[in-house]
Short mmCIF file of C-alpha atoms in Angstrom, two decimals:
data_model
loop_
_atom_site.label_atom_id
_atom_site.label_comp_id
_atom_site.label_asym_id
_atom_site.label_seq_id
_atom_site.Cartn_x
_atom_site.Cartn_y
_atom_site.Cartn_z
CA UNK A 154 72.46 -2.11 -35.32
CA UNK A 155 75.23 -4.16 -34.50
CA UNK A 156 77.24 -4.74 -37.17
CA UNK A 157 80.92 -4.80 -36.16
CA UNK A 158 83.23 -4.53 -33.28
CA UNK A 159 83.57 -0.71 -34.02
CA UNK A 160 79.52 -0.38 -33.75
CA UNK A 161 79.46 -2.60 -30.44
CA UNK A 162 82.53 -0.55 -28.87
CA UNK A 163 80.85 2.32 -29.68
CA UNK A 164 77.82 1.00 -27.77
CA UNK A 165 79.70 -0.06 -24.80
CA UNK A 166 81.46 3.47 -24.29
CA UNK A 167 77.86 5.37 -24.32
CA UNK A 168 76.50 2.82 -21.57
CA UNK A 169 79.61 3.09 -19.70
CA UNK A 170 79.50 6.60 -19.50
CA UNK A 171 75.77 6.66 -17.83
CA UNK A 172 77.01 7.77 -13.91
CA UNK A 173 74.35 7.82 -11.07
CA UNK A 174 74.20 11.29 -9.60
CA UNK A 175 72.15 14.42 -9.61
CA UNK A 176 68.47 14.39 -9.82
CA UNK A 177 65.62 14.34 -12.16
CA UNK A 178 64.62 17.32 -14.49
CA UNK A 179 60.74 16.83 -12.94
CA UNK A 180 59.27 19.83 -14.30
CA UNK A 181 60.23 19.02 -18.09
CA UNK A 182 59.37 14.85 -17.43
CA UNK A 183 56.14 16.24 -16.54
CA UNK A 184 55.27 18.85 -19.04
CA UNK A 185 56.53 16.41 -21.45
CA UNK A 186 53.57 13.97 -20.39
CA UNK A 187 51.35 16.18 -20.15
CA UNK A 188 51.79 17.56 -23.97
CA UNK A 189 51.35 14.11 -25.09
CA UNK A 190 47.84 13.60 -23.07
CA UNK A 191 46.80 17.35 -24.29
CA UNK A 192 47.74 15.95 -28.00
CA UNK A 193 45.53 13.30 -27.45
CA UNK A 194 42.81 14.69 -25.43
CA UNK A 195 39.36 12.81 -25.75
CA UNK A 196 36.26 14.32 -23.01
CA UNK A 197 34.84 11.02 -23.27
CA UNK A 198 38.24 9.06 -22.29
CA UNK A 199 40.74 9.35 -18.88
CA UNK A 200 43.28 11.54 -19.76
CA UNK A 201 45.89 10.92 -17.51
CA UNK A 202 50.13 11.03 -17.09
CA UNK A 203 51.70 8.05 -15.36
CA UNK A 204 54.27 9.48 -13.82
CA UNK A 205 57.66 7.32 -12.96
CA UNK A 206 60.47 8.48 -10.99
CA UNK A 207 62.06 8.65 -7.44
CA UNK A 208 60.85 12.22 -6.67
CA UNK A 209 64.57 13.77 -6.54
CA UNK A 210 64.86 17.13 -7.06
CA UNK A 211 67.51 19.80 -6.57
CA UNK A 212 65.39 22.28 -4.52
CA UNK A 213 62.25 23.74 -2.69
CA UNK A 214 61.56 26.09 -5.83
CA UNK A 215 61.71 23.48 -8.32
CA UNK A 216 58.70 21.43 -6.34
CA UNK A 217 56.84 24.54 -6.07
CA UNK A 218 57.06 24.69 -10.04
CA UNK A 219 55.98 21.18 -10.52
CA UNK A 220 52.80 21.57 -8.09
CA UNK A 221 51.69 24.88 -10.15
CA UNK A 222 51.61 23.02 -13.63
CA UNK A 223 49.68 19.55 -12.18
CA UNK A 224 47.46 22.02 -10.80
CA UNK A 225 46.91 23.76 -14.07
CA UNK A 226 46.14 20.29 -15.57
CA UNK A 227 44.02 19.52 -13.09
CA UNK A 228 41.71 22.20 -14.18
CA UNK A 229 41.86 21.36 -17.75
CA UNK A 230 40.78 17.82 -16.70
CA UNK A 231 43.99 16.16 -17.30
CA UNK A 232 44.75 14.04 -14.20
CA UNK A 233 48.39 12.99 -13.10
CA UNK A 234 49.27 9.51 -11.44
CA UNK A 235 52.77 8.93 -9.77
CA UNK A 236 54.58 5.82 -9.57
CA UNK A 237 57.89 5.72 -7.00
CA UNK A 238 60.76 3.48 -7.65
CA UNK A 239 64.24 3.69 -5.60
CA UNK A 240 66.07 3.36 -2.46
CA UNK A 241 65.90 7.33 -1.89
CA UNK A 242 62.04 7.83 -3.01
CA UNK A 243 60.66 11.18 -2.23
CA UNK A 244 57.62 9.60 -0.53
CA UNK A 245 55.99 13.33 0.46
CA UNK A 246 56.37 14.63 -2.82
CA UNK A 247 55.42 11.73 -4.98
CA UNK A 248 52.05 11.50 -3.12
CA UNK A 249 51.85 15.34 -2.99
CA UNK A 250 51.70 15.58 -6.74
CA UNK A 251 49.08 13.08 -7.05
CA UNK A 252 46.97 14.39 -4.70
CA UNK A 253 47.23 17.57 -6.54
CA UNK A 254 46.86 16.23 -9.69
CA UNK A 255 43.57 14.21 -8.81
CA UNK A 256 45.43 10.61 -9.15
CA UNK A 257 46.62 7.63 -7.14
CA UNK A 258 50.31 7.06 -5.96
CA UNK A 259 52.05 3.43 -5.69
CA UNK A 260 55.55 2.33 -4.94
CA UNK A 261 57.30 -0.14 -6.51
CA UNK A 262 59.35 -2.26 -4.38
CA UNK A 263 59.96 -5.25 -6.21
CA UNK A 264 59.72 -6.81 -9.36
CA UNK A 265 56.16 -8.51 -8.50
CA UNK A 266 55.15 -5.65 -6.89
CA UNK A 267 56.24 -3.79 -10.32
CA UNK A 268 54.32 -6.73 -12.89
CA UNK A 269 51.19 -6.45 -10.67
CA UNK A 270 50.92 -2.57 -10.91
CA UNK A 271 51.66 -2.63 -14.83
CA UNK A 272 49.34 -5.49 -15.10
CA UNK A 273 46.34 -6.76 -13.23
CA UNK A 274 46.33 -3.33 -10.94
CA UNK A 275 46.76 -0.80 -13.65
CA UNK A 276 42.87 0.19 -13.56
CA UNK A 277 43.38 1.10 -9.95
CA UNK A 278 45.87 3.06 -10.73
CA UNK A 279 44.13 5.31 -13.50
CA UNK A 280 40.95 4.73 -14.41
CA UNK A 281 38.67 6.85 -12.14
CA UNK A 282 35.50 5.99 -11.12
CA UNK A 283 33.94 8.70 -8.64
CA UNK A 284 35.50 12.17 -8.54
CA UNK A 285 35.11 15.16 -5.58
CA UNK A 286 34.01 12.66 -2.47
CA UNK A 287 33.47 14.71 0.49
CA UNK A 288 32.56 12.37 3.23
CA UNK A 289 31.15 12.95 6.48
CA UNK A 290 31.56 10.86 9.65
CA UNK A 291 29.39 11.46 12.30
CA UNK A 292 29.22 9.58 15.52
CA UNK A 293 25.64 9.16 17.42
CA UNK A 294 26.96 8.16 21.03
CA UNK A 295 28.63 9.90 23.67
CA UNK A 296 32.53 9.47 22.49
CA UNK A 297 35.86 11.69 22.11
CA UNK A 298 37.30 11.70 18.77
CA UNK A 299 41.06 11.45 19.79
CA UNK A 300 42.82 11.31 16.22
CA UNK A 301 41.73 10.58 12.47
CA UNK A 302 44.07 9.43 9.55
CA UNK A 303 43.84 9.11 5.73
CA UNK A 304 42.92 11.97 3.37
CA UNK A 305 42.21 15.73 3.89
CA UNK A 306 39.87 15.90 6.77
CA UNK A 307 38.61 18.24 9.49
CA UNK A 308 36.68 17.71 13.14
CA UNK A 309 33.87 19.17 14.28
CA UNK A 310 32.35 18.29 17.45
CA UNK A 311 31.06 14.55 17.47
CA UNK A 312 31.69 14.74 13.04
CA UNK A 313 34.92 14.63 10.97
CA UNK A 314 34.81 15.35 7.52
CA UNK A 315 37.33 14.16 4.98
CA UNK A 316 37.35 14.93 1.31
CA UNK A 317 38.90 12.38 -1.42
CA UNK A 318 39.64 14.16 -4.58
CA UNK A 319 39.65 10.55 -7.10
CA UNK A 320 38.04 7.12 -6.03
CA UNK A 321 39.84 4.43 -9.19
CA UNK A 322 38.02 1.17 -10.26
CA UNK A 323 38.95 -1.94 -7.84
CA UNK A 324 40.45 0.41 -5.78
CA UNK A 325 39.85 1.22 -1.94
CA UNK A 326 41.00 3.69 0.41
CA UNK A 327 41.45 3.49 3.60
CA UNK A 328 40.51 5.96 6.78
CA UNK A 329 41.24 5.39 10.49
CA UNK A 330 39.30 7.02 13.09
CA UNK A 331 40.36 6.36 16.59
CA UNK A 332 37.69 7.52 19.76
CA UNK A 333 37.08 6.97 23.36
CA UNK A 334 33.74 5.54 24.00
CA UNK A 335 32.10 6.80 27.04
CA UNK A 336 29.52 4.80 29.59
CA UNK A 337 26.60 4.95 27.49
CA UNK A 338 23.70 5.56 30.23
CA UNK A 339 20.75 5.49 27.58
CA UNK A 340 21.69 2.32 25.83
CA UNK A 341 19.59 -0.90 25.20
CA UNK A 342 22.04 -3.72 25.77
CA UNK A 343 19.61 -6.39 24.20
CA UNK A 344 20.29 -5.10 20.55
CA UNK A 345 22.31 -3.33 18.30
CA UNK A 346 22.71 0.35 18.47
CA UNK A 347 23.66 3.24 16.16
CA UNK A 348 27.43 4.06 17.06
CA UNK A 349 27.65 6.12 13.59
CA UNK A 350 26.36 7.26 10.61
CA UNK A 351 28.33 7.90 7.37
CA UNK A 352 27.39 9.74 4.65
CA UNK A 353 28.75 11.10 1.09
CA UNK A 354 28.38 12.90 -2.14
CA UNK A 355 30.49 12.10 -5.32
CA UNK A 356 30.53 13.44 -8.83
CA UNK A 357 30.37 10.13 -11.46
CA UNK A 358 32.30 10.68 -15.01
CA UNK A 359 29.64 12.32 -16.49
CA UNK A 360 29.62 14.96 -14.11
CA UNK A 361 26.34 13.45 -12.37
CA UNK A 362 26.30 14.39 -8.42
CA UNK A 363 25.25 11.43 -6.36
CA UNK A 364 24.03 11.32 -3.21
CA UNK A 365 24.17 7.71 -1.70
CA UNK A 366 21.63 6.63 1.21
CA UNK A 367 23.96 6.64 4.58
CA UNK A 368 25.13 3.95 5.90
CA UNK A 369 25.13 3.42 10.11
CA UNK A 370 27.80 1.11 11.69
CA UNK A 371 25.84 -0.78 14.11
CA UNK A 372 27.78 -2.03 17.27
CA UNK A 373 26.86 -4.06 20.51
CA UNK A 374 27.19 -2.50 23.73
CA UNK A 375 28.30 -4.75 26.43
CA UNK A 376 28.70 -4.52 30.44
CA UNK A 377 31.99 -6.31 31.97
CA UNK A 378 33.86 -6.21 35.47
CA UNK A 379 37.20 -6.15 33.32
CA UNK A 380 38.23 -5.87 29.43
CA UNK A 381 38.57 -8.70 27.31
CA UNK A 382 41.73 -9.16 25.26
CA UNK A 383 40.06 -8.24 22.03
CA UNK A 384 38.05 -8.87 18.85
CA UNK A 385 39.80 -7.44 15.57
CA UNK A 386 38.17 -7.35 11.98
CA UNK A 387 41.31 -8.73 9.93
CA UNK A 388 41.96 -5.23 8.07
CA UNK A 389 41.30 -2.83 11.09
CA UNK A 390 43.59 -5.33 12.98
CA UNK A 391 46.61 -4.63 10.31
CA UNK A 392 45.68 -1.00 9.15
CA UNK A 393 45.72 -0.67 13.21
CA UNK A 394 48.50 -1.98 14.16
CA UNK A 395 50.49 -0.22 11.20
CA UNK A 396 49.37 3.10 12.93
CA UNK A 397 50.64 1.50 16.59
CA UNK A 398 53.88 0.92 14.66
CA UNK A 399 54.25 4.55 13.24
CA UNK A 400 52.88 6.43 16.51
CA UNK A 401 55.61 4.15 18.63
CA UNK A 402 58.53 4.88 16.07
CA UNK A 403 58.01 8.60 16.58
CA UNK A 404 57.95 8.35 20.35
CA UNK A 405 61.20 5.82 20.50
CA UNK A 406 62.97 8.73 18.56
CA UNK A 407 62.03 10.99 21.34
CA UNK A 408 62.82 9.27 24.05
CA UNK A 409 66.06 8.66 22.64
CA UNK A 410 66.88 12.01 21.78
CA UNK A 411 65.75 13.25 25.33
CA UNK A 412 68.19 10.24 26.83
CA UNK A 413 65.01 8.26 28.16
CA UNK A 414 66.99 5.33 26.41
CA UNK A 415 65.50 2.43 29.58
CA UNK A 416 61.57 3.68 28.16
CA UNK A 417 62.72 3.81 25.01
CA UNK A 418 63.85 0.10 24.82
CA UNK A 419 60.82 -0.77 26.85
CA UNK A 420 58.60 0.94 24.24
CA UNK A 421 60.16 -1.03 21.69
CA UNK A 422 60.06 -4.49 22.94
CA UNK A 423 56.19 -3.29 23.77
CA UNK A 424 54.90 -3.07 19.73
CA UNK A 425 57.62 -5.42 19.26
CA UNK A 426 56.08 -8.06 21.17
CA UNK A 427 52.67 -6.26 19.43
CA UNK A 428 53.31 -7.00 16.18
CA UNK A 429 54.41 -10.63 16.84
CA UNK A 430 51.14 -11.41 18.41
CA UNK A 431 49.30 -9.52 15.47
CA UNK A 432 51.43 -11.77 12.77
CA UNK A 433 50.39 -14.82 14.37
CA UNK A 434 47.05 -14.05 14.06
CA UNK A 435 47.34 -12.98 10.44
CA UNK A 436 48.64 -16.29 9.35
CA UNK A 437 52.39 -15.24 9.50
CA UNK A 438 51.64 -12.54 6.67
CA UNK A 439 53.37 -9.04 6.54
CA UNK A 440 55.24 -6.95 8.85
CA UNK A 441 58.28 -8.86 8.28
CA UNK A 442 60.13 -5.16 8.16
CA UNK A 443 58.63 -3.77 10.34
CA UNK A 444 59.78 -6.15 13.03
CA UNK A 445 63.69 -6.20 11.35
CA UNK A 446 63.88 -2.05 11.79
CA UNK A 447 62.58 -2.54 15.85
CA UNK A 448 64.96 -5.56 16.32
CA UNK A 449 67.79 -2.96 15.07
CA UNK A 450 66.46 -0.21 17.73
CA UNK A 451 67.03 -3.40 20.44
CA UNK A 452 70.28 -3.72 19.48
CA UNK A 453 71.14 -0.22 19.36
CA UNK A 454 69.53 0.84 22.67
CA UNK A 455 70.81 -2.42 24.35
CA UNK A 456 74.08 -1.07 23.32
CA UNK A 457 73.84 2.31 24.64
CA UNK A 458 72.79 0.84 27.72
CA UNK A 459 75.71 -1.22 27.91
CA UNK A 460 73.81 -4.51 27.95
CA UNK A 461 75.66 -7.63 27.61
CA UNK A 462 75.11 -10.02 24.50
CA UNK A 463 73.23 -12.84 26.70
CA UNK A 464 70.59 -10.04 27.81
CA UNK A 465 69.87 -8.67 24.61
CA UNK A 466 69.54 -11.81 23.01
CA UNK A 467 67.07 -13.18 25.83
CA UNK A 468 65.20 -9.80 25.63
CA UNK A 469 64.93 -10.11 22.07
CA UNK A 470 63.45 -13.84 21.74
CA UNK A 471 60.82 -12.92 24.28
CA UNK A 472 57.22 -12.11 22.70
CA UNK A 473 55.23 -13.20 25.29
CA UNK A 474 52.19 -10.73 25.72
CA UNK A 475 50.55 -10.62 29.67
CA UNK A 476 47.12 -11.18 29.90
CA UNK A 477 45.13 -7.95 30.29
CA UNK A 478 44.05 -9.50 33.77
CA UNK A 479 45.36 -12.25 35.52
CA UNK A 480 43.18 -13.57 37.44
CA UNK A 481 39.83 -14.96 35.57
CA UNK A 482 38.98 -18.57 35.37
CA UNK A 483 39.69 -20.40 32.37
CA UNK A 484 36.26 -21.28 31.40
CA UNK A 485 34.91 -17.24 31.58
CA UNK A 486 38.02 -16.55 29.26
CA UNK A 487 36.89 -19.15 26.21
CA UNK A 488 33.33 -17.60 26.64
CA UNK A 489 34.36 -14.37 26.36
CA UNK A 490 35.69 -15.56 23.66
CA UNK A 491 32.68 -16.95 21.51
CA UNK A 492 31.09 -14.32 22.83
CA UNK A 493 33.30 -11.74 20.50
CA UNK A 494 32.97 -14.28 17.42
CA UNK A 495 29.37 -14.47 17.75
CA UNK A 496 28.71 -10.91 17.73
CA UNK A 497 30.95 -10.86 14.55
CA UNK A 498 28.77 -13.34 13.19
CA UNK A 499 25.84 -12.07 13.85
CA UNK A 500 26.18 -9.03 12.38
CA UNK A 501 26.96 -10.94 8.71
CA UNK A 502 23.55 -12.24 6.48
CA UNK A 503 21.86 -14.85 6.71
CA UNK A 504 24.73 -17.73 5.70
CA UNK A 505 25.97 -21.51 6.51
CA UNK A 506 29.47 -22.42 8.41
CA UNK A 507 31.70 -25.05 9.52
CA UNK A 508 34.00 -25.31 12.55
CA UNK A 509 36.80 -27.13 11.38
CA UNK A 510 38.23 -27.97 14.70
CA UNK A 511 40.98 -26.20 17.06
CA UNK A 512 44.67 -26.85 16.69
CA UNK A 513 47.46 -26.47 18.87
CA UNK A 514 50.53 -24.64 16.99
CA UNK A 515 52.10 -27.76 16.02
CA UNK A 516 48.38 -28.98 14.10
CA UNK A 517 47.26 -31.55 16.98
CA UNK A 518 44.37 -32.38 19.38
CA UNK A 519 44.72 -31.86 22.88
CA UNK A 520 41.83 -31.73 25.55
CA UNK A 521 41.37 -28.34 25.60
CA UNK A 522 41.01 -28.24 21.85
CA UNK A 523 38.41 -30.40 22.00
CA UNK A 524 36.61 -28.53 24.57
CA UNK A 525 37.15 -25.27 21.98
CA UNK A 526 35.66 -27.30 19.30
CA UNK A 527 32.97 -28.21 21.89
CA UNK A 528 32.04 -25.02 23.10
CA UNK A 529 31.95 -23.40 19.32
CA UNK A 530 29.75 -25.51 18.29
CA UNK A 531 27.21 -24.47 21.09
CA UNK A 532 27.63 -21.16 21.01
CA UNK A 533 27.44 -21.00 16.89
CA UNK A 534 24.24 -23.28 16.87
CA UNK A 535 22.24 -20.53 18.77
CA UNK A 536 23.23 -17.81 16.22
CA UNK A 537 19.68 -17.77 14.10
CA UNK A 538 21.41 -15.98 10.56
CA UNK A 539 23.64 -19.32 10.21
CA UNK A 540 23.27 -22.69 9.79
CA UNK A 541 26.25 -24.86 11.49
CA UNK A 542 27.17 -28.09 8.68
CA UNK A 543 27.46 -31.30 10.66
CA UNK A 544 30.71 -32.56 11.84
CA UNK A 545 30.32 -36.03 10.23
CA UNK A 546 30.18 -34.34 6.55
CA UNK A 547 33.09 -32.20 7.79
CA UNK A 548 34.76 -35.64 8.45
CA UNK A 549 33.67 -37.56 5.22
CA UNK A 550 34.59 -34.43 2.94
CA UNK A 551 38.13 -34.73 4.82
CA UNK A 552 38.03 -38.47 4.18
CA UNK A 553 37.49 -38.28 0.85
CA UNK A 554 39.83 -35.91 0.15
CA UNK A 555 42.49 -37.92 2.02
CA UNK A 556 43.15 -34.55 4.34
CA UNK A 557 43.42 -35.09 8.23
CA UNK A 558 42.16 -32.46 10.61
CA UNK A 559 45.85 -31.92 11.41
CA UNK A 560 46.34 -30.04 7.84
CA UNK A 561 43.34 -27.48 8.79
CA UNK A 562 46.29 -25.65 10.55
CA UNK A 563 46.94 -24.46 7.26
CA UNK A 564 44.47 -21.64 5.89
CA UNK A 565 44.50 -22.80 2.22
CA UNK A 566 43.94 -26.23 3.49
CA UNK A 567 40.62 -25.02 5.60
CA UNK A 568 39.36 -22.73 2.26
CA UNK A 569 39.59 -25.72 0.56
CA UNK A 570 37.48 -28.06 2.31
CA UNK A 571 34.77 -25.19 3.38
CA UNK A 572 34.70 -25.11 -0.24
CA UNK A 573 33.32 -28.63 -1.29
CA UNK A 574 31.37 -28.24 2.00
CA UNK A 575 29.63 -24.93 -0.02
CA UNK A 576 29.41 -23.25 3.13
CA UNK A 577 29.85 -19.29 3.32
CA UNK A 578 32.59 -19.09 6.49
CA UNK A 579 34.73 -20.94 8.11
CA UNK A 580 36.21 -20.95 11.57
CA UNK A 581 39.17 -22.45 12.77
CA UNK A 582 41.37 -21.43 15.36
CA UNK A 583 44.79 -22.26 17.12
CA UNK A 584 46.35 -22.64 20.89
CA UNK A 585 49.07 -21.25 20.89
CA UNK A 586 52.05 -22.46 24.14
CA UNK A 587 53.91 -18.76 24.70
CA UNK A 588 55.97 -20.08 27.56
CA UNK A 589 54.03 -18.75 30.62
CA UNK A 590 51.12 -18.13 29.00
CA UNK A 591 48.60 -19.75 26.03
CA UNK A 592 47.16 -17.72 23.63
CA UNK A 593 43.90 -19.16 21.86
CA UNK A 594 43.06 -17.55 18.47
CA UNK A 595 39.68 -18.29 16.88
CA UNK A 596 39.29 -16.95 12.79
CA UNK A 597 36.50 -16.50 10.72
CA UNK A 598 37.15 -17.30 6.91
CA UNK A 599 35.24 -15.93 4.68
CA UNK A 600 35.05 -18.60 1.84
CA UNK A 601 34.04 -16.78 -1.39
CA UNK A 602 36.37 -14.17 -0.88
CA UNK A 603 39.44 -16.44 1.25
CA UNK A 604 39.95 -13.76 3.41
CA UNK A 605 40.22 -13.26 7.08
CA UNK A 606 37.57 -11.40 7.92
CA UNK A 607 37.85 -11.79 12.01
CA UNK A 608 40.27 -12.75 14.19
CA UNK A 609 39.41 -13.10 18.43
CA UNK A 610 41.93 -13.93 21.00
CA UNK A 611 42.34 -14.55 24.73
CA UNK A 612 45.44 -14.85 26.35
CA UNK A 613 45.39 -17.38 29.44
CA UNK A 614 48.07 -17.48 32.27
CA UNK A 615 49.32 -21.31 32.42
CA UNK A 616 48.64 -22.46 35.47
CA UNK A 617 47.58 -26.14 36.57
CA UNK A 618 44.36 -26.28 35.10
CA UNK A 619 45.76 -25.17 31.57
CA UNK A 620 48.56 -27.18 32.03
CA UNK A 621 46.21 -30.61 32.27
CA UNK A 622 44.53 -29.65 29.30
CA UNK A 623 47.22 -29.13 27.11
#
């Protein structure tokens, strides 16, 4: 209590003499939590430890001793949770001990990031719903598994198995799985075919093993002359491109440290330019750091390379991506590109939608936005799982709400009105002037949920034709 000078001197001089340095005492923070769980143990309940901290420790043997008593927990059903804060986080370790101690890990980067995981998150970050998934991948067509990330997995043959020791409530994890698909000589191109089946077993909280029906990802096999530029569902598109990021990071480093410093630049303007395009599509969301730690690489490599300030900075502005061919008429280009939103849509139920109209980047018409909205509208009205609302209740719903088409550029806007329309998606889409090329984004939105479920793309050289249009 404060209750004179002396008192409140006396406070002053023990905060004062708190000085950063050393690390934590992690064995004894964690055998402390874990005596108050065991105190309080309940079968019935989730007996867990949250455990807070950076992860820094003075040694090798100390981890070791940590890892042997969240093990021993483990057994005795106690389960441990970690929770990083801190410029120098000990990212390996901190997930290392949850893994081992059957729990979740988070970091805490900010102070939203901190309210949301000590309020609306904290069930997905301790309350466990399925326990001991072992998961099993298996792929039906001709392919070559080239890589798999996520939890504890191995490959065999055409199959990868992972295993998942604690699914929490809310929560979702996520796997990548990347493969070369081969010719597929036996396939029916008139319907869907069986690409993969998945399959698990979990144990539930009353020690019940389960044994769910399998599910099969079902995927459309399609013959072209040339590739498309590419249909992304909105999470594999960012989960994807997160992995691009990594993958690209490590090779920059070794180019660099092998003096390849011309390849390494080139590599980095390459998932710079990337990520840009990815942004754009996601509605301007994330990556923001990403990009900052690759414009820091330009500048350093430009350096080494002994590039003048004019040519890094004209380098650095330029995030124009090339078409993945040049030469294919306009028209083949925007059907190719309904073609990749229908086959998104028509692998959804049964459901209603609304086109609510193409945009160029700064929200107006222009003739070949009309001729999107146009040619969506035909291609969505054949699609027999969803029913297309009119474009005049589009336009009174947008009247009444005093709302020009112009404002659809913005997502919330578009949820919004799909809304009061009570239809299940929306699609929308943008054109997009890059310089020497246009790229033309069409989303799908799904409206219960306001996420973006799909986003399609083609990426058109300007040349005369695109030029009258625009």
């Amino acid at each position: 209590q404060m209750r004179s000078i002396h008192e409140r001197m006396m406070f002053k001089d023990a905060v004062y003499s708190i000085i950063p340095g050393g690390g934590d005492n992690l064995e004894a923070g964690v055998m402390l939590g874990y005596k108050q769980v065991e105190a309080n143990f309940r079968k019935d309940y989730s007996n867990r430890v949250l455990f807070l901290s950076d992860g820094v420790i003075s040694g090798a043997e100390e981890a070791s001793g940590v890892f042997q008593i969240v093990e021993k927990f483990k057994k005795m059903y106690i389960n441990l949770s970690t929770i990083g804060v801190g410029a120098n986080y000990n990212l390996e370790l901190m997930r290392g001990l949850a893994d081992k101690g059957g729990g979740s890990s988070r970091f805490i980067s900010s102070r939203e990031e901190m309210e949301k995981t000590f309020g609306s998150d904290l069930d997905r970050t301790f309350v466990p719903t399925a326990r001991n998934l072992s998961m099993k991948l298996e792929f039906l067509q001709d392919v070559e598994i080239l890589g798999t990330w996520g939890y504890g997995n191995r490959i065999e043959g055409n199959t990868i198995h992972y295993f998942l020791d604690t699914l929490h409530h809310r929560d979702y994890e996520t796997i990548l799985a990347q493969i070369r698909i081969f010719p597929q000589s036996t396939i029916d191109l008139t319907q869907k075919n069986n690409l993969a089946r998945f399959s698990l077993s979990y144990t539930d909280l009353n020690c019940k093993i389960h044994y769910p029906d399998p599910y099969y990802l079902k995927v459309n096999f399609v013959e072209l002359e040339s590739p498309v530029t590419g249909f992304s569902n909105g999470m594999v598109l960012q989960s994807g491109t997160m992995l691009h990021y990594a993958q690209a990071l490590k090779k920059i480093g070794e180019l660099y440290y092998t003096n390849q410093l011309q390849p390494a630049l080139d590599l980095t303007l390459s998932i710079k330019k990337e990520i840009k395009n990815v942004k754009l599509r996601l509605e301007n969301k994330g990556f923001d750091n990403e990009i900052e730690v690759l414009d820091k690489y330009i500048a350093l490599l430009g350096k080494d390379l002994g590039l003048s300030d004019t040519e890094l900075k004209k380098i650095t502005i330029d995030e124009e991506i090339s078409p993945s061919v040049q030469e294919r008429p306009l028209m083949d280009r925007i059907k190719n590109l309904f073609r990749e939103i229908t086959l998104d849509l028509e692998s959804k139920d049964e459901g209603s939608i609304s086109i609510l109209f193409f945009k160029t980047g700064e929200g107006k018409q222009s003739d070949l936005t009309v001729l999107l909205d146009k040619m969506a509208l035909e291609e969505i009205k054949k699609l027999e799982n969803m029913r297309v609302i009119d474009r005049e209740r589009v336009n009174v719903i947008l009247k009444e709400q005093g709302i020009s088409s112009m404002d659809l550029i913005d997502v919330t806007n578009a949820i919004e009105i799909g809304k009061l329309l009570g239809v299940d998606y929306i699609l929308t889409g943008s054109v997009v002037d890059s310089g020497k090329t246009v790229v033309i984004f069409g989303k799908i939105i799904n409206v219960g949920t306001e996420e973006i479920e799909s986003i399609a793309q083609v990426i058109v050289p300007k040349n005369s034709t695109v030029e009258s249009l625009l």
